[in-house]
Tab-separated table of C-alpha atoms in Angstrom:
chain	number	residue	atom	x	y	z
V	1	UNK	CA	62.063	14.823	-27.725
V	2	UNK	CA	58.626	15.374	-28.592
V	3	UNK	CA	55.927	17.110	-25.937
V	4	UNK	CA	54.248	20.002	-24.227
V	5	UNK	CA	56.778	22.968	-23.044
V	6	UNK	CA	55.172	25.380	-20.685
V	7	UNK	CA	56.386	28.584	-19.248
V	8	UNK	CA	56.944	29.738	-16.734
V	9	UNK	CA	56.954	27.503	-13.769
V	10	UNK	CA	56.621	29.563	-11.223
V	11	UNK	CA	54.802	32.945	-11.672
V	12	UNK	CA	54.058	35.790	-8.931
V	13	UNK	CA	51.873	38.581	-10.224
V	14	UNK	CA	50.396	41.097	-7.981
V	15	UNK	CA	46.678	42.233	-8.081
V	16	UNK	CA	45.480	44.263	-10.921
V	17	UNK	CA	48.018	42.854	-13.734
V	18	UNK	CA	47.610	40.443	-16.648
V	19	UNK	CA	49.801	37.742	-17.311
V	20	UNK	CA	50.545	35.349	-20.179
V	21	UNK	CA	51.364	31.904	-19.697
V	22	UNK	CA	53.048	30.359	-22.524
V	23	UNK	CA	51.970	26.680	-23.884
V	24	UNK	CA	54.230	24.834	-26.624
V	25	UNK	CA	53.342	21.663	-28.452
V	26	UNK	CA	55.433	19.661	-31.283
V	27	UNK	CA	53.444	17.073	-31.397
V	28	UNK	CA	52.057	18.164	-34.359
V	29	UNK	CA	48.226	17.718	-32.325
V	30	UNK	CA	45.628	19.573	-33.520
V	31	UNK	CA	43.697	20.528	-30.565
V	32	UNK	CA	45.357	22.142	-27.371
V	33	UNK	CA	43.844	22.565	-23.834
V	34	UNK	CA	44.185	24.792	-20.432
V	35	UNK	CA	43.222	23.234	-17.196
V	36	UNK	CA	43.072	24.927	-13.781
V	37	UNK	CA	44.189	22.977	-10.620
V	38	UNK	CA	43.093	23.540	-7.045
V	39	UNK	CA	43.270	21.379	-4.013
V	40	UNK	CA	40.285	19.470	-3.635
V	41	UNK	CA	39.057	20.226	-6.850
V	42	UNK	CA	40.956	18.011	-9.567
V	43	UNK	CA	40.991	19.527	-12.782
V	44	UNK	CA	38.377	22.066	-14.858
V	45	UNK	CA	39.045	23.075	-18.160
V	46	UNK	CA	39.617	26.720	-18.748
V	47	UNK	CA	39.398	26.696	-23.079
V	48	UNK	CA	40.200	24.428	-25.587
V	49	UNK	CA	41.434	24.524	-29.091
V	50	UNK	CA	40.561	22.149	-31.905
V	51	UNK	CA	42.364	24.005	-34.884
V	52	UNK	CA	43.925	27.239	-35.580
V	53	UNK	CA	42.252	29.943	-35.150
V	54	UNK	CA	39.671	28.887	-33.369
V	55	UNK	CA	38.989	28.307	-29.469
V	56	UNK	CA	35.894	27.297	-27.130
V	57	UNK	CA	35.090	28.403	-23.599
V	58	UNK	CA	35.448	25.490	-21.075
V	59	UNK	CA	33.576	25.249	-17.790
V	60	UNK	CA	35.490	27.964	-15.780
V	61	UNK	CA	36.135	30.773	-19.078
V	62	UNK	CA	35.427	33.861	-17.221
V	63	UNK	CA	38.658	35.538	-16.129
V	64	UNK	CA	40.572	33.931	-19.322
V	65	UNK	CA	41.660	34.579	-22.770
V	66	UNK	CA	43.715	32.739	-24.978
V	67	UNK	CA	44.706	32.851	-29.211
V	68	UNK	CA	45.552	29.715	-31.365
V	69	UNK	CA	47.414	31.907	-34.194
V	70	UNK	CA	49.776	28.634	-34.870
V	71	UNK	CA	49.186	25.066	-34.356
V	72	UNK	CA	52.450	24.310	-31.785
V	73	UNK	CA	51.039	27.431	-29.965
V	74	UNK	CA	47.765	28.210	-27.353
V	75	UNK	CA	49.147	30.977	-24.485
V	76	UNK	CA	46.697	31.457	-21.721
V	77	UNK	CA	46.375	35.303	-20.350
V	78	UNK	CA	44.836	35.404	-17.171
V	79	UNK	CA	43.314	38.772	-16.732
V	80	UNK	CA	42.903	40.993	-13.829
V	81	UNK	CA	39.370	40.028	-13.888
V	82	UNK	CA	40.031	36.669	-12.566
V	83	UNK	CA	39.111	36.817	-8.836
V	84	UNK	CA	41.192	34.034	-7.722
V	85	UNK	CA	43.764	33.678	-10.293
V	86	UNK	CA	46.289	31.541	-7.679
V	87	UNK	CA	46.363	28.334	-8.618
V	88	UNK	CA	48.091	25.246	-10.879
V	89	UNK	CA	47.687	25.599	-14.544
V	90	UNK	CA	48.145	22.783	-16.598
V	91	UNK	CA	47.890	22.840	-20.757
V	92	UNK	CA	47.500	19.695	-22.518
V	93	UNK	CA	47.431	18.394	-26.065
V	94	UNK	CA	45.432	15.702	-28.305
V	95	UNK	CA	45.638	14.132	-31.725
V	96	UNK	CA	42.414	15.023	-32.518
V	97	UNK	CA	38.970	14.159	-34.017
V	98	UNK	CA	40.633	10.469	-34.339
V	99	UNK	CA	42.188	9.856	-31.198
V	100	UNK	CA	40.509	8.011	-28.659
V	101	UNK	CA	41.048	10.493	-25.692
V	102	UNK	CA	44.294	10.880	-24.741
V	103	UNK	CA	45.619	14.131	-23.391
V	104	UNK	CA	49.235	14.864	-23.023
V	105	UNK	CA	49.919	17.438	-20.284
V	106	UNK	CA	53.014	19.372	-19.582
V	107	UNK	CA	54.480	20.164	-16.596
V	108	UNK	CA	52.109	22.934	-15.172
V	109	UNK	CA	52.468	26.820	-14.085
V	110	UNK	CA	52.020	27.884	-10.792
V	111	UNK	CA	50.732	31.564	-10.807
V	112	UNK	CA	50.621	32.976	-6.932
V	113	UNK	CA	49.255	36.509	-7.010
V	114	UNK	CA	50.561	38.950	-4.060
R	1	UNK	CA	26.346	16.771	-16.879
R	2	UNK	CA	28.477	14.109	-17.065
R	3	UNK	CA	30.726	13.618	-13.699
R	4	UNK	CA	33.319	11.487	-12.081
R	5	UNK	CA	33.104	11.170	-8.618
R	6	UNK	CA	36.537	9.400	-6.345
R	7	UNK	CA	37.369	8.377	-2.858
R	8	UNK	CA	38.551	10.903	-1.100
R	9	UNK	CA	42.310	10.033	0.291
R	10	UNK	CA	44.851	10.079	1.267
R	11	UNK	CA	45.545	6.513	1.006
R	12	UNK	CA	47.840	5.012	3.145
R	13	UNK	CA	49.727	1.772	2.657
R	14	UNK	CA	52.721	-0.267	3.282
R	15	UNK	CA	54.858	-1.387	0.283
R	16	UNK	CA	53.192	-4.312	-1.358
R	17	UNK	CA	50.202	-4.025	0.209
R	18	UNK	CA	47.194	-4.122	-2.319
R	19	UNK	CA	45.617	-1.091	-3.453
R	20	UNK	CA	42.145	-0.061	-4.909
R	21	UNK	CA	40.969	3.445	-5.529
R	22	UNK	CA	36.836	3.609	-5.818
R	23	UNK	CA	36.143	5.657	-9.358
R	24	UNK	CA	32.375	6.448	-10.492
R	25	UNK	CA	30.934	8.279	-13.119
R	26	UNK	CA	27.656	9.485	-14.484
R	27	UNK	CA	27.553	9.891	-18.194
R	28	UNK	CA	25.148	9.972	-21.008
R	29	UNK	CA	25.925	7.897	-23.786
R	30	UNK	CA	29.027	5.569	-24.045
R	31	UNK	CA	32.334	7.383	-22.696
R	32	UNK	CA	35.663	6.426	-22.706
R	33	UNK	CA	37.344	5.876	-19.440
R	34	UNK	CA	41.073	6.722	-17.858
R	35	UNK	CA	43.310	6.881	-15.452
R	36	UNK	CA	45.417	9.685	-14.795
R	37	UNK	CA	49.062	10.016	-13.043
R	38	UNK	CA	50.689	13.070	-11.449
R	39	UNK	CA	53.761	12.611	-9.556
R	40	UNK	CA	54.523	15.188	-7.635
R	41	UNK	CA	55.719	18.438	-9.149
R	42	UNK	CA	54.839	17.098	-12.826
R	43	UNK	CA	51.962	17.138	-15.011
R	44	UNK	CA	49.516	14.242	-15.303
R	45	UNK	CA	50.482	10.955	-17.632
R	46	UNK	CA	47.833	8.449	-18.904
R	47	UNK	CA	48.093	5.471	-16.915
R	48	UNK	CA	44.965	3.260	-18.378
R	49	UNK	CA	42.085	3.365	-20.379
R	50	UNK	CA	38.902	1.236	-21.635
R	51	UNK	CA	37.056	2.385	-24.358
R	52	UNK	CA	33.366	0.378	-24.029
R	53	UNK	CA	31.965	-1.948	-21.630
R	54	UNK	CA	33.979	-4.524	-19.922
R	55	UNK	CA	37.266	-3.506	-21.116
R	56	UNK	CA	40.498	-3.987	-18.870
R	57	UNK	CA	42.840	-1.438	-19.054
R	58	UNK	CA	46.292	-2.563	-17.477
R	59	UNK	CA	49.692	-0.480	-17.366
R	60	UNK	CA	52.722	-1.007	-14.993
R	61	UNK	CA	50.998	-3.598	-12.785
R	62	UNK	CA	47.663	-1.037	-12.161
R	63	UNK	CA	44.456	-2.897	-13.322
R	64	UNK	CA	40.287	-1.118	-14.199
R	65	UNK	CA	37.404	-2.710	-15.356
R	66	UNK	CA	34.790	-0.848	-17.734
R	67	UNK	CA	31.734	-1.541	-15.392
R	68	UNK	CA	28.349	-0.256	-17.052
R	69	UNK	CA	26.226	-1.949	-14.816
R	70	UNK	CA	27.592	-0.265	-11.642
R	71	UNK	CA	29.117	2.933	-13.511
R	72	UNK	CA	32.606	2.259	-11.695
R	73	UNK	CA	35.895	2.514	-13.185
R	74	UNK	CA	37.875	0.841	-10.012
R	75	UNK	CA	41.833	1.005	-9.776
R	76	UNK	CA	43.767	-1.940	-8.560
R	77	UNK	CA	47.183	-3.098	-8.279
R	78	UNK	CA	48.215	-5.726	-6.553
R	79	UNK	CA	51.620	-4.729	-4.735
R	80	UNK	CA	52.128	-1.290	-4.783
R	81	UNK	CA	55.727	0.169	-4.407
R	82	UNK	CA	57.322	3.533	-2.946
R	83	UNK	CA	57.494	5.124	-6.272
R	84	UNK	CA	53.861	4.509	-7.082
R	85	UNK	CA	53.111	7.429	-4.797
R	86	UNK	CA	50.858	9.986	-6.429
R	87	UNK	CA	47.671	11.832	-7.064
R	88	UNK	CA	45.454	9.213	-9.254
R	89	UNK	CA	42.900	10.621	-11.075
R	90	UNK	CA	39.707	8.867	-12.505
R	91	UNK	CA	38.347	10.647	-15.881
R	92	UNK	CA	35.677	10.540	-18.430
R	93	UNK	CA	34.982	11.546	-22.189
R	94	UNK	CA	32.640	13.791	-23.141
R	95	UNK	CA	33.076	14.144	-26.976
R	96	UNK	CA	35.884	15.325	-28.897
R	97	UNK	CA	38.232	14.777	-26.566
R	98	UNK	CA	36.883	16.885	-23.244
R	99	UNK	CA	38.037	15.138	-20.553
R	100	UNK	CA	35.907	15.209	-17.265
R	101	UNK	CA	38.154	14.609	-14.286
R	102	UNK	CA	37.691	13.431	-10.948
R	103	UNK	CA	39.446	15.554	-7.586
R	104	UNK	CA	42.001	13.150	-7.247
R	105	UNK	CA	43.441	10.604	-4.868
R	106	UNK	CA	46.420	10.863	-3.210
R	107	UNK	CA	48.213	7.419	-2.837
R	108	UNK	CA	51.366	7.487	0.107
R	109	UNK	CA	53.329	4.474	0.133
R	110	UNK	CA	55.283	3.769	3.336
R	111	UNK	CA	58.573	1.329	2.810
C-alpha cells in the first residue's frame, strides 16, 4: 500500500540530546513536509521540501533541521536548541507544482522530553 | 498573512443531530480551501475541498461552501454519527502547496 511511514511513534528524549525522526514516502511526491502539533494551536509547519536536495524554513524553523538526500526520504532532527521540543509531529506529502493542495499525512511522532 | 480562524469546541451532539463547524479565513489572492480529518491517534485525511468561489465540496455526507463574500468555509452535515468523532480542521492555500491550518475543532458524538 502506498503512503507516508513515520518513525517512531512514541519518542522520550531527555534535555540536551538531538533526535531524528524518520519520514518515508512512496508516493513518488515530490515535495515533503514537517508539521508541529500542540493543543490549542492546530498545525505550523516546521520545513518543507519541494525536490531533492533542497528544503525551506517554515514558520516555526528555529530549533529544526532536516536533509532531502532522496525523494521517498525528509527526516526531521530536532536539536537541543529547541526550547520546547514536546509535542506531535506530523510529516506530510504532495504531488507537487500540479496538484491542487492536497497533503497526505502519516500517522505522527510524539516526542516527550524528560 | 494569510489565516484561518475556527470555533473553538468541543462540540457536543447527539447522534443524528445536525452539525456545523464556523471556518474563516483571511487571504490575499484566490486560495484553495479544505477540510481536514484526524481521528484520534492518526494523522489528518482530506475530507473536502473547493478550489474558487462558490464551490461545494462534499465527502461522506459533510458539506462547505466557497464563500468569498463572507470569507467562510462552513462545515455541515446533516446527521452526524458516533464514528464521525474527531478534530476537524479548516485550512487554506498559500502557494505551492503551504497549507495554513486552523486550531481545530473537536467534534464528540454521544449515541
Amino acid at each position: 500500500d502506498g503512503g507516508i511511514t513515520q518513525s517512531p511513534k512514541y519518542l522520550f528524549r531527555k534535555e540536551g540530546q538531538n533526535v531524528t525522526l524518520s519520514c518515508e514516502q512512496n508516493l513518488n511526491h515530490d515535495a515533503m513536509y514537517w508539521y508541529r502539533q500542540d493543543p490549542g494551536q492546530g498545525l505550523r509547519l516546521i520545513y518543507y521540501s519541494q525536490i531533492v536536495n533542497d528544503f525551506q524554513k517554515g514558520d516555526i524553523a528555529e530549533g529544526y533541521s532536516v536533509s532531502r538526500e532522496k525523494k521517498e526520504s525528509f527526516p526531521l532532527t530536532v536539536t537541543s536548541a529547541q526550547k520546547n521540543p514536546t509535542a506531535f509531529y506530523l510529516c506530510a506529502s504532495s504531488m507537487g507544482r500540479m496538484n491542487t493542495g492536497e497533503l497526505f499525512f502519516g500517522e505522527g511522532s510524539r516526542l516527550t522530553v524528560l | 498573512g494569510n489565516s484561518v480562524t475556527q470555533m473553538e469546541g468541543p462540540v457536543t451532539l447527539s447522534e443524528e443531530a445536525f452539525l456545523t463547524i464556523n471556518c474563516t479565513y483571511t487571504a490575499t489572492g484566490y486560495p484553495s480551501l479544505f477540510w481536514y480529518v484526524q481521528y484520534p491517534g492518526e494523522g489528518l485525511q482530506l475530507l473536502l475541498k473547493a478550489t474558487k468561489a462558490d464551490d461545494k465540496g462534499s465527502n461522506k455526507g459533510f458539506e462547505a461552501t466557497y464563500r468569498k463574500e463572507t470569507t467562510s468555509f462552513h462545515l455541515e452535515k446533516g446527521s452526524v454519527q458516533v464514528s464521525d468523532s474527531a478534530v476537524y480542521f479548516c485550512a487554506l492555500s498559500e502557494g505551492f502547496q503551504k497549507l495554513v491550518f486552523g486550531t481545530g475543532t473537536r467534534l464528540l458524538v454521544s449515541p
